[in-house]
PDB file of C-alpha atoms in Angstrom:
ATOM      1  CA  MET A  16     -86.412  82.085 114.088  1.00  0.00           C
ATOM      2  CA  TYR A  17     -87.529  85.258 112.360  1.00  0.00           C
ATOM      3  CA  GLY A  18     -88.897  86.255 108.994  1.00  0.00           C
ATOM      4  CA  CYS A  19     -91.655  87.977 107.093  1.00  0.00           C
ATOM      5  CA  GLU A  20     -94.571  87.218 104.797  1.00  0.00           C
ATOM      6  CA  TRP A  21     -95.935  89.142 101.820  1.00  0.00           C
ATOM      7  CA  ASP A  22     -99.110  88.476  99.830  1.00  0.00           C
ATOM      8  CA  ASP A  23     -98.416  89.581  96.264  1.00  0.00           C
ATOM      9  CA  GLU A  24    -102.159  89.733  95.514  1.00  0.00           C
ATOM     10  CA  THR A  25    -103.461  91.750  98.468  1.00  0.00           C
ATOM     11  CA  GLY A  26    -100.214  93.429  99.503  1.00  0.00           C
ATOM     12  CA  ALA A  27    -100.713  92.307 103.119  1.00  0.00           C
ATOM     13  CA  THR A  28     -97.547  91.768 105.152  1.00  0.00           C
ATOM     14  CA  ASN A  29     -96.686  90.040 108.395  1.00  0.00           C
ATOM     15  CA  GLY A  30     -93.604  89.224 110.418  1.00  0.00           C
ATOM     16  CA  PHE A  31     -92.524  86.909 113.196  1.00  0.00           C
ATOM     17  CA  PHE A  32     -89.691  86.614 115.706  1.00  0.00           C
ATOM     18  CA  GLN A  33     -89.563  83.524 117.923  1.00  0.00           C
ATOM     19  CA  ASP A  34     -87.041  82.004 120.317  1.00  0.00           C
ATOM     20  CA  GLY A  35     -86.996  78.420 121.532  1.00  0.00           C
ATOM     21  CA  TYR A  36     -85.170  76.516 124.253  1.00  0.00           C
ATOM     22  CA  ASP A  37     -84.586  72.746 124.319  1.00  0.00           C
ATOM     23  CA  GLY A  38     -86.967  72.275 121.400  1.00  0.00           C
ATOM     24  CA  GLU A  39     -89.874  74.181 122.981  1.00  0.00           C
ATOM     25  CA  ASP A  40     -91.290  77.697 122.511  1.00  0.00           C
ATOM     26  CA  PHE A  41     -89.615  80.196 124.831  1.00  0.00           C
ATOM     27  CA  LEU A  42     -90.741  83.671 123.735  1.00  0.00           C
ATOM     28  CA  SER A  43     -92.072  85.519 120.713  1.00  0.00           C
ATOM     29  CA  LEU A  44     -92.857  89.026 119.510  1.00  0.00           C
ATOM     30  CA  ASP A  45     -96.479  90.092 119.116  1.00  0.00           C
ATOM     31  CA  LEU A  46     -96.260  92.736 116.371  1.00  0.00           C
ATOM     32  CA  LYS A  47     -99.841  93.925 116.803  1.00  0.00           C
ATOM     33  CA  GLU A  48     -99.496  94.513 120.538  1.00  0.00           C
ATOM     34  CA  MET A  49     -95.813  95.475 120.251  1.00  0.00           C
ATOM     35  CA  ARG A  50     -94.760  93.313 123.159  1.00  0.00           C
ATOM     36  CA  TRP A  51     -92.891  90.105 123.903  1.00  0.00           C
ATOM     37  CA  ILE A  52     -94.776  87.113 125.274  1.00  0.00           C
ATOM     38  CA  SER A  53     -93.769  83.719 126.669  1.00  0.00           C
ATOM     39  CA  PRO A  54     -95.810  80.512 127.030  1.00  0.00           C
ATOM     40  CA  VAL A  55     -93.594  79.192 129.859  1.00  0.00           C
ATOM     41  CA  GLN A  56     -92.811  80.518 133.314  1.00  0.00           C
ATOM     42  CA  GLN A  57     -89.061  80.349 132.692  1.00  0.00           C
ATOM     43  CA  GLY A  58     -89.384  83.099 130.082  1.00  0.00           C
ATOM     44  CA  PHE A  59     -91.237  85.649 132.227  1.00  0.00           C
ATOM     45  CA  LEU A  60     -88.118  87.443 133.470  1.00  0.00           C
ATOM     46  CA  THR A  61     -86.758  87.795 129.921  1.00  0.00           C
ATOM     47  CA  VAL A  62     -90.121  89.058 128.667  1.00  0.00           C
ATOM     48  CA  GLN A  63     -90.262  91.721 131.380  1.00  0.00           C
ATOM     49  CA  LYS A  64     -86.739  92.876 130.546  1.00  0.00           C
ATOM     50  CA  TRP A  65     -87.286  92.985 126.778  1.00  0.00           C
ATOM     51  CA  ASN A  66     -90.637  94.759 127.054  1.00  0.00           C
ATOM     52  CA  LYS A  67     -88.895  97.603 128.889  1.00  0.00           C
ATOM     53  CA  ASP A  68     -86.491  97.994 125.974  1.00  0.00           C
ATOM     54  CA  THR A  69     -88.981  99.716 123.682  1.00  0.00           C
ATOM     55  CA  ALA A  70     -86.252 100.890 121.285  1.00  0.00           C
ATOM     56  CA  ASN A  71     -85.262  97.289 120.482  1.00  0.00           C
ATOM     57  CA  THR A  72     -88.898  96.259 120.046  1.00  0.00           C
ATOM     58  CA  GLU A  73     -89.482  99.141 117.640  1.00  0.00           C
ATOM     59  CA  TYR A  74     -86.317  98.208 115.725  1.00  0.00           C
ATOM     60  CA  GLN A  75     -87.517  94.614 115.304  1.00  0.00           C
ATOM     61  CA  LYS A  76     -90.905  95.840 114.073  1.00  0.00           C
ATOM     62  CA  GLN A  77     -89.343  98.173 111.511  1.00  0.00           C
ATOM     63  CA  TYR A  78     -87.038  95.446 110.235  1.00  0.00           C
ATOM     64  CA  LEU A  79     -89.780  92.836 109.883  1.00  0.00           C
ATOM     65  CA  SER A  80     -92.286  95.205 108.262  1.00  0.00           C
ATOM     66  CA  THR A  81     -89.969  97.097 105.877  1.00  0.00           C
ATOM     67  CA  VAL A  82     -86.416  95.832 105.350  1.00  0.00           C
ATOM     68  CA  CYS A  83     -87.376  92.153 105.449  1.00  0.00           C
ATOM     69  CA  ILE A  84     -90.253  92.721 103.002  1.00  0.00           C
ATOM     70  CA  GLU A  85     -87.979  94.600 100.596  1.00  0.00           C
ATOM     71  CA  TRP A  86     -85.440  91.768 100.614  1.00  0.00           C
ATOM     72  CA  LEU A  87     -88.179  89.194 100.235  1.00  0.00           C
ATOM     73  CA  GLN A  88     -89.524  90.938  97.140  1.00  0.00           C
ATOM     74  CA  LYS A  89     -85.989  91.280  95.760  1.00  0.00           C
ATOM     75  CA  TYR A  90     -85.203  87.581  96.218  1.00  0.00           C
ATOM     76  CA  LEU A  91     -88.526  86.626  94.638  1.00  0.00           C
ATOM     77  CA  GLN A  92     -87.596  88.711  91.618  1.00  0.00           C
ATOM     78  CA  TYR A  93     -84.138  87.105  91.410  1.00  0.00           C
ATOM     79  CA  GLY A  94     -85.622  83.600  91.516  1.00  0.00           C
ATOM     80  CA  LYS A  95     -88.754  84.354  89.530  1.00  0.00           C
ATOM     81  CA  SER A  96     -87.968  81.837  86.791  1.00  0.00           C
ATOM     82  CA  SER A  97     -87.745  78.941  89.245  1.00  0.00           C
ATOM     83  CA  LEU A  98     -89.963  80.041  92.126  1.00  0.00           C
ATOM     84  CA  GLN A  99     -92.900  80.919  89.905  1.00  0.00           C
ATOM     85  CA  LYS A 100     -92.559  78.036  87.465  1.00  0.00           C
ATOM     86  CA  THR A 101     -95.504  75.725  86.914  1.00  0.00           C
ATOM     87  CA  VAL A 102     -95.052  72.044  86.100  1.00  0.00           C
ATOM     88  CA  PRO A 103     -98.176  69.908  85.571  1.00  0.00           C
ATOM     89  CA  PRO A 104     -98.422  66.493  87.250  1.00  0.00           C
ATOM     90  CA  HIS A 105     -98.031  63.138  85.557  1.00  0.00           C
ATOM     91  CA  VAL A 106    -100.989  61.000  86.636  1.00  0.00           C
ATOM     92  CA  SER A 107    -101.063  57.189  86.679  1.00  0.00           C
ATOM     93  CA  LEU A 108    -103.503  54.577  87.930  1.00  0.00           C
ATOM     94  CA  LEU A 109    -101.787  51.678  89.705  1.00  0.00           C
ATOM     95  CA  GLN A 110    -103.234  48.354  90.801  1.00  0.00           C
ATOM     96  CA  LYS A 111    -101.486  45.138  91.886  1.00  0.00           C
ATOM     97  CA  SER A 112    -104.388  42.857  90.968  1.00  0.00           C
ATOM     98  CA  SER A 113    -108.058  43.070  90.022  1.00  0.00           C
ATOM     99  CA  SER A 114    -109.055  42.744  93.688  1.00  0.00           C
ATOM    100  CA  SER A 115    -106.485  45.200  95.075  1.00  0.00           C
ATOM    101  CA  PRO A 116    -107.122  48.875  95.878  1.00  0.00           C
ATOM    102  CA  VAL A 117    -106.525  51.313  93.034  1.00  0.00           C
ATOM    103  CA  THR A 118    -103.964  54.064  93.553  1.00  0.00           C
ATOM    104  CA  CYS A 119    -104.071  57.362  91.701  1.00  0.00           C
ATOM    105  CA  HIS A 120    -100.491  58.655  91.668  1.00  0.00           C
ATOM    106  CA  ALA A 121     -99.693  62.257  90.715  1.00  0.00           C
ATOM    107  CA  THR A 122     -96.018  63.176  90.513  1.00  0.00           C
ATOM    108  CA  GLY A 123     -93.580  65.699  89.063  1.00  0.00           C
ATOM    109  CA  PHE A 124     -95.756  68.748  89.738  1.00  0.00           C
ATOM    110  CA  TYR A 125     -94.846  72.221  91.002  1.00  0.00           C
ATOM    111  CA  PRO A 126     -95.925  74.166  93.019  1.00  0.00           C
ATOM    112  CA  ASN A 127     -97.128  71.754  95.664  1.00  0.00           C
ATOM    113  CA  GLU A 128    -100.818  72.715  95.812  1.00  0.00           C
ATOM    114  CA  VAL A 129    -102.771  69.838  94.303  1.00  0.00           C
ATOM    115  CA  LYS A 130    -106.216  68.291  94.774  1.00  0.00           C
ATOM    116  CA  ILE A 131    -106.926  64.616  94.108  1.00  0.00           C
ATOM    117  CA  SER A 132    -110.510  63.369  94.140  1.00  0.00           C
ATOM    118  CA  TRP A 133    -112.533  60.441  92.843  1.00  0.00           C
ATOM    119  CA  MET A 134    -115.703  60.294  90.768  1.00  0.00           C
ATOM    120  CA  ARG A 135    -118.197  57.480  90.360  1.00  0.00           C
ATOM    121  CA  ASN A 136    -120.349  57.719  87.245  1.00  0.00           C
ATOM    122  CA  ASP A 137    -119.346  61.404  86.923  1.00  0.00           C
ATOM    123  CA  GLU A 138    -120.421  62.185  90.494  1.00  0.00           C
ATOM    124  CA  ASP A 139    -118.180  63.002  93.457  1.00  0.00           C
ATOM    125  CA  HIS A 140    -117.231  59.896  95.416  1.00  0.00           C
ATOM    126  CA  ASP A 141    -115.379  59.910  98.756  1.00  0.00           C
ATOM    127  CA  GLU A 142    -116.240  56.513 100.242  1.00  0.00           C
ATOM    128  CA  ASP A 143    -113.407  54.021 100.873  1.00  0.00           C
ATOM    129  CA  VAL A 144    -110.859  56.629  99.811  1.00  0.00           C
ATOM    130  CA  ASP A 145    -107.494  57.216 101.520  1.00  0.00           C
ATOM    131  CA  LEU A 146    -105.513  60.350 100.688  1.00  0.00           C
ATOM    132  CA  GLY A 147    -101.738  60.128 101.048  1.00  0.00           C
ATOM    133  CA  GLU A 148     -99.305  62.797 102.230  1.00  0.00           C
ATOM    134  CA  LEU A 149     -97.547  65.297 100.012  1.00  0.00           C
ATOM    135  CA  LEU A 150     -93.984  64.096  99.351  1.00  0.00           C
ATOM    136  CA  PRO A 151     -91.002  65.843  97.729  1.00  0.00           C
ATOM    137  CA  ASN A 152     -89.109  64.514  94.705  1.00  0.00           C
ATOM    138  CA  GLU A 153     -85.353  64.822  94.259  1.00  0.00           C
ATOM    139  CA  ASP A 154     -85.739  67.351  91.429  1.00  0.00           C
ATOM    140  CA  GLY A 155     -87.725  69.817  93.557  1.00  0.00           C
ATOM    141  CA  THR A 156     -91.154  68.730  92.336  1.00  0.00           C
ATOM    142  CA  PHE A 157     -93.760  66.916  94.430  1.00  0.00           C
ATOM    143  CA  GLN A 158     -95.867  63.784  94.433  1.00  0.00           C
ATOM    144  CA  LYS A 159     -99.083  62.675  96.075  1.00  0.00           C
ATOM    145  CA  MET A 160    -101.416  59.714  95.847  1.00  0.00           C
ATOM    146  CA  SER A 161    -104.957  58.704  96.673  1.00  0.00           C
ATOM    147  CA  THR A 162    -106.203  55.122  97.032  1.00  0.00           C
ATOM    148  CA  ILE A 163    -109.727  53.815  96.532  1.00  0.00           C
ATOM    149  CA  ARG A 164    -111.039  50.367  97.475  1.00  0.00           C
ATOM    150  CA  VAL A 165    -113.355  49.028  94.767  1.00  0.00           C
ATOM    151  CA  THR A 166    -114.395  45.461  94.000  1.00  0.00           C
ATOM    152  CA  PRO A 167    -114.215  43.958  90.494  1.00  0.00           C
ATOM    153  CA  ASP A 168    -118.010  43.734  90.492  1.00  0.00           C
ATOM    154  CA  GLU A 169    -118.353  47.455  91.315  1.00  0.00           C
ATOM    155  CA  LEU A 170    -115.887  48.260  88.576  1.00  0.00           C
ATOM    156  CA  LYS A 171    -117.927  46.358  86.003  1.00  0.00           C
ATOM    157  CA  LYS A 172    -121.145  48.120  86.930  1.00  0.00           C
ATOM    158  CA  ASN A 173    -119.748  51.638  87.453  1.00  0.00           C
ATOM    159  CA  GLN A 174    -117.184  54.022  86.017  1.00  0.00           C
ATOM    160  CA  PHE A 175    -114.565  55.284  88.454  1.00  0.00           C
ATOM    161  CA  SER A 176    -112.309  58.209  87.626  1.00  0.00           C
ATOM    162  CA  CYS A 177    -109.475  59.977  89.412  1.00  0.00           C
ATOM    163  CA  VAL A 178    -109.480  63.761  89.037  1.00  0.00           C
ATOM    164  CA  VAL A 179    -106.286  65.757  89.683  1.00  0.00           C
ATOM    165  CA  GLU A 180    -106.511  69.561  89.832  1.00  0.00           C
ATOM    166  CA  HIS A 181    -103.354  71.655  89.708  1.00  0.00           C
ATOM    167  CA  GLN A 182    -102.911  75.361  88.954  1.00  0.00           C
ATOM    168  CA  GLY A 183    -106.313  75.668  87.282  1.00  0.00           C
ATOM    169  CA  LYS A 184    -105.810  72.583  85.094  1.00  0.00           C
ATOM    170  CA  THR A 185    -107.694  69.302  85.499  1.00  0.00           C
ATOM    171  CA  ILE A 186    -106.461  65.824  84.600  1.00  0.00           C
ATOM    172  CA  LYS A 187    -108.966  62.969  84.598  1.00  0.00           C
ATOM    173  CA  LYS A 188    -108.019  59.294  84.492  1.00  0.00           C
ATOM    174  CA  THR A 189    -110.727  56.640  84.180  1.00  0.00           C
ATOM    175  CA  LEU A 190    -110.285  53.124  85.560  1.00  0.00           C
ATOM    176  CA  THR A 191    -111.510  50.259  83.354  1.00  0.00           C
ATOM    177  CA  ASP A 192    -111.891  46.592  84.218  1.00  0.00           C
ATOM    178  CA  ASP A 193    -110.462  45.295  80.917  1.00  0.00           C
ATOM    179  CA  SER A 194    -106.946  46.670  81.396  1.00  0.00           C
ATOM    180  CA  LEU A 195    -104.124  44.546  82.766  1.00  0.00           C
ATOM    181  CA  PRO A 196    -103.093  45.812  86.230  1.00  0.00           C
ATOM    182  CA  ILE A 197     -99.945  47.914  85.986  1.00  0.00           C
ATOM    183  CA  GLY A 198     -98.429  46.124  88.939  1.00  0.00           C
ATOM    184  CA  ILE A 199     -98.545  42.822  87.038  1.00  0.00           C
ATOM    185  CA  ILE A 200     -97.123  44.413  83.884  1.00  0.00           C
ATOM    186  CA  VAL A 201     -94.185  45.855  85.786  1.00  0.00           C
ATOM    187  CA  GLY A 202     -93.634  42.546  87.574  1.00  0.00           C
ATOM    188  CA  ALA A 203     -93.702  40.573  84.319  1.00  0.00           C
ATOM    189  CA  LEU A 204     -91.285  42.995  82.667  1.00  0.00           C
ATOM    190  CA  ALA A 205     -88.891  42.731  85.589  1.00  0.00           C
ATOM    191  CA  ALA A 206     -89.068  38.933  85.408  1.00  0.00           C
ATOM    192  CA  VAL A 207     -88.224  38.947  81.680  1.00  0.00           C
ATOM    193  CA  VAL A 208     -85.260  41.282  82.208  1.00  0.00           C
ATOM    194  CA  LEU A 209     -84.015  39.135  85.074  1.00  0.00           C
ATOM    195  CA  LEU A 210     -84.364  35.973  82.942  1.00  0.00           C
ATOM    196  CA  VAL A 211     -82.357  37.564  80.122  1.00  0.00           C
ATOM    197  CA  VAL A 212     -79.595  38.614  82.515  1.00  0.00           C
ATOM    198  CA  ILE A 213     -79.413  35.129  84.053  1.00  0.00           C
ATOM    199  CA  SER A 214     -79.302  33.519  80.580  1.00  0.00           C
ATOM    200  CA  VAL A 215     -76.422  35.762  79.492  1.00  0.00           C
ATOM    201  CA  VAL A 216     -74.460  35.001  82.661  1.00  0.00           C
ATOM    202  CA  VAL A 217     -75.011  31.230  82.301  1.00  0.00           C
ATOM    203  CA  PHE A 218     -73.972  31.337  78.637  1.00  0.00           C
ATOM    204  CA  LYS A 219     -70.795  33.290  79.462  1.00  0.00           C
ATOM    205  CA  VAL A 220     -69.869  30.744  82.147  1.00  0.00           C
ATOM    206  CA  TYR A 221     -70.539  27.896  79.700  1.00  0.00           C
ATOM    207  CA  GLN A 222     -68.314  29.540  77.070  1.00  0.00           C
ATOM    208  CA  LYS A 223     -65.509  29.981  79.568  1.00  0.00           C
ATOM    209  CA  LYS A 224     -65.645  26.374  80.732  1.00  0.00           C
ATOM    210  CA  LYS A 225     -65.677  25.024  77.122  1.00  0.00           C
ATOM    211  CA  GLY A 226     -62.917  27.328  75.977  1.00  0.00           C
ATOM    212  CA  PHE A 227     -65.086  29.158  73.432  1.00  0.00           C
ATOM    213  CA  LYS A 228     -63.847  32.505  72.139  1.00  0.00           C
ATOM    214  CA  PRO A 229     -65.888  35.440  70.783  1.00  0.00           C
ATOM    215  CA  VAL A 230     -66.376  35.414  67.018  1.00  0.00           C
ATOM    216  CA  SER A 231     -65.159  38.591  65.295  1.00  0.00           C
ATOM    217  CA  ALA A 232     -66.451  40.087  62.049  1.00  0.00           C
ATOM    218  CA  SER A 233     -63.137  39.260  60.327  1.00  0.00           C
ATOM    219  CA  ASP A 234     -63.631  35.439  60.529  1.00  0.00           C
ATOM    220  CA  ASP A 235     -64.772  33.298  57.583  1.00  0.00           C
ATOM    221  CA  GLY A 236     -68.096  33.703  55.824  1.00  0.00           C
ATOM    222  CA  SER A 237     -70.082  31.240  57.910  1.00  0.00           C
ATOM    223  CA  ASN A 238     -69.025  32.851  61.165  1.00  0.00           C
ATOM    224  CA  SER A 239     -69.643  36.299  59.754  1.00  0.00           C
ATOM    225  CA  SER A 240     -73.125  35.278  58.717  1.00  0.00           C
ATOM    226  CA  ALA A 241     -73.846  33.875  62.139  1.00  0.00           C
ATOM    227  CA  HIS A 242     -72.532  37.047  63.707  1.00  0.00           C
ATOM    228  CA  SER A 243     -74.719  39.178  61.464  1.00  0.00           C
ATOM    229  CA  ASP A 244     -77.808  37.131  62.305  1.00  0.00           C
ATOM    230  CA  ALA A 245     -77.090  37.402  65.998  1.00  0.00           C
ATOM    231  CA  LYS A 246     -76.566  41.119  65.685  1.00  0.00           C
ATOM    232  CA  ALA A 247     -79.806  41.536  63.798  1.00  0.00           C
TER     233      ALA A 247
END
């Protein structure tokens, strides 16, 4: 594995060249000392041989510090529109019930640097807080969540807010005790949709068993009226 790094703000550069064997580090190039090193005894003979080949070591240094940096800057320029894009997060507060932990979910943001924190009465609050891992989305953006455990009584007496900071912008969501938990809303909606689907299926089966046929718009006036009402 080899590559280079470039800081577009300070101009600092760095490079690395590493070899592994059976999933473990075998040897690597120390650019500052200009020598190969190995963390395992099995790599000592190779290190001694490669350190004698000063021309190859110098070649690797020149590549990592010049050619690699030039290509890196070129590729960054080619992909500037996508690599340097900024997409703000969509923040939601989720709760299964009034006694369940509250989750602050930030998703759809890019790049991946994001900070999620909690406030209690406009003061920093880090007790009973669990921060989740950064996860990728299918569209190339990222998501992350933070959960806080708060009782209904605490919620009535205090104001809790989730603060999401991304690329210099701050999004603040405040949790209130008079809102219906989102988890219940989603569950109720799913139940209604499922009930509608089941009703349609049962009605279709009933029609088939009774020999009913669909009513078209070209039938007589009473059927047309019924069809129009159903359509409306």
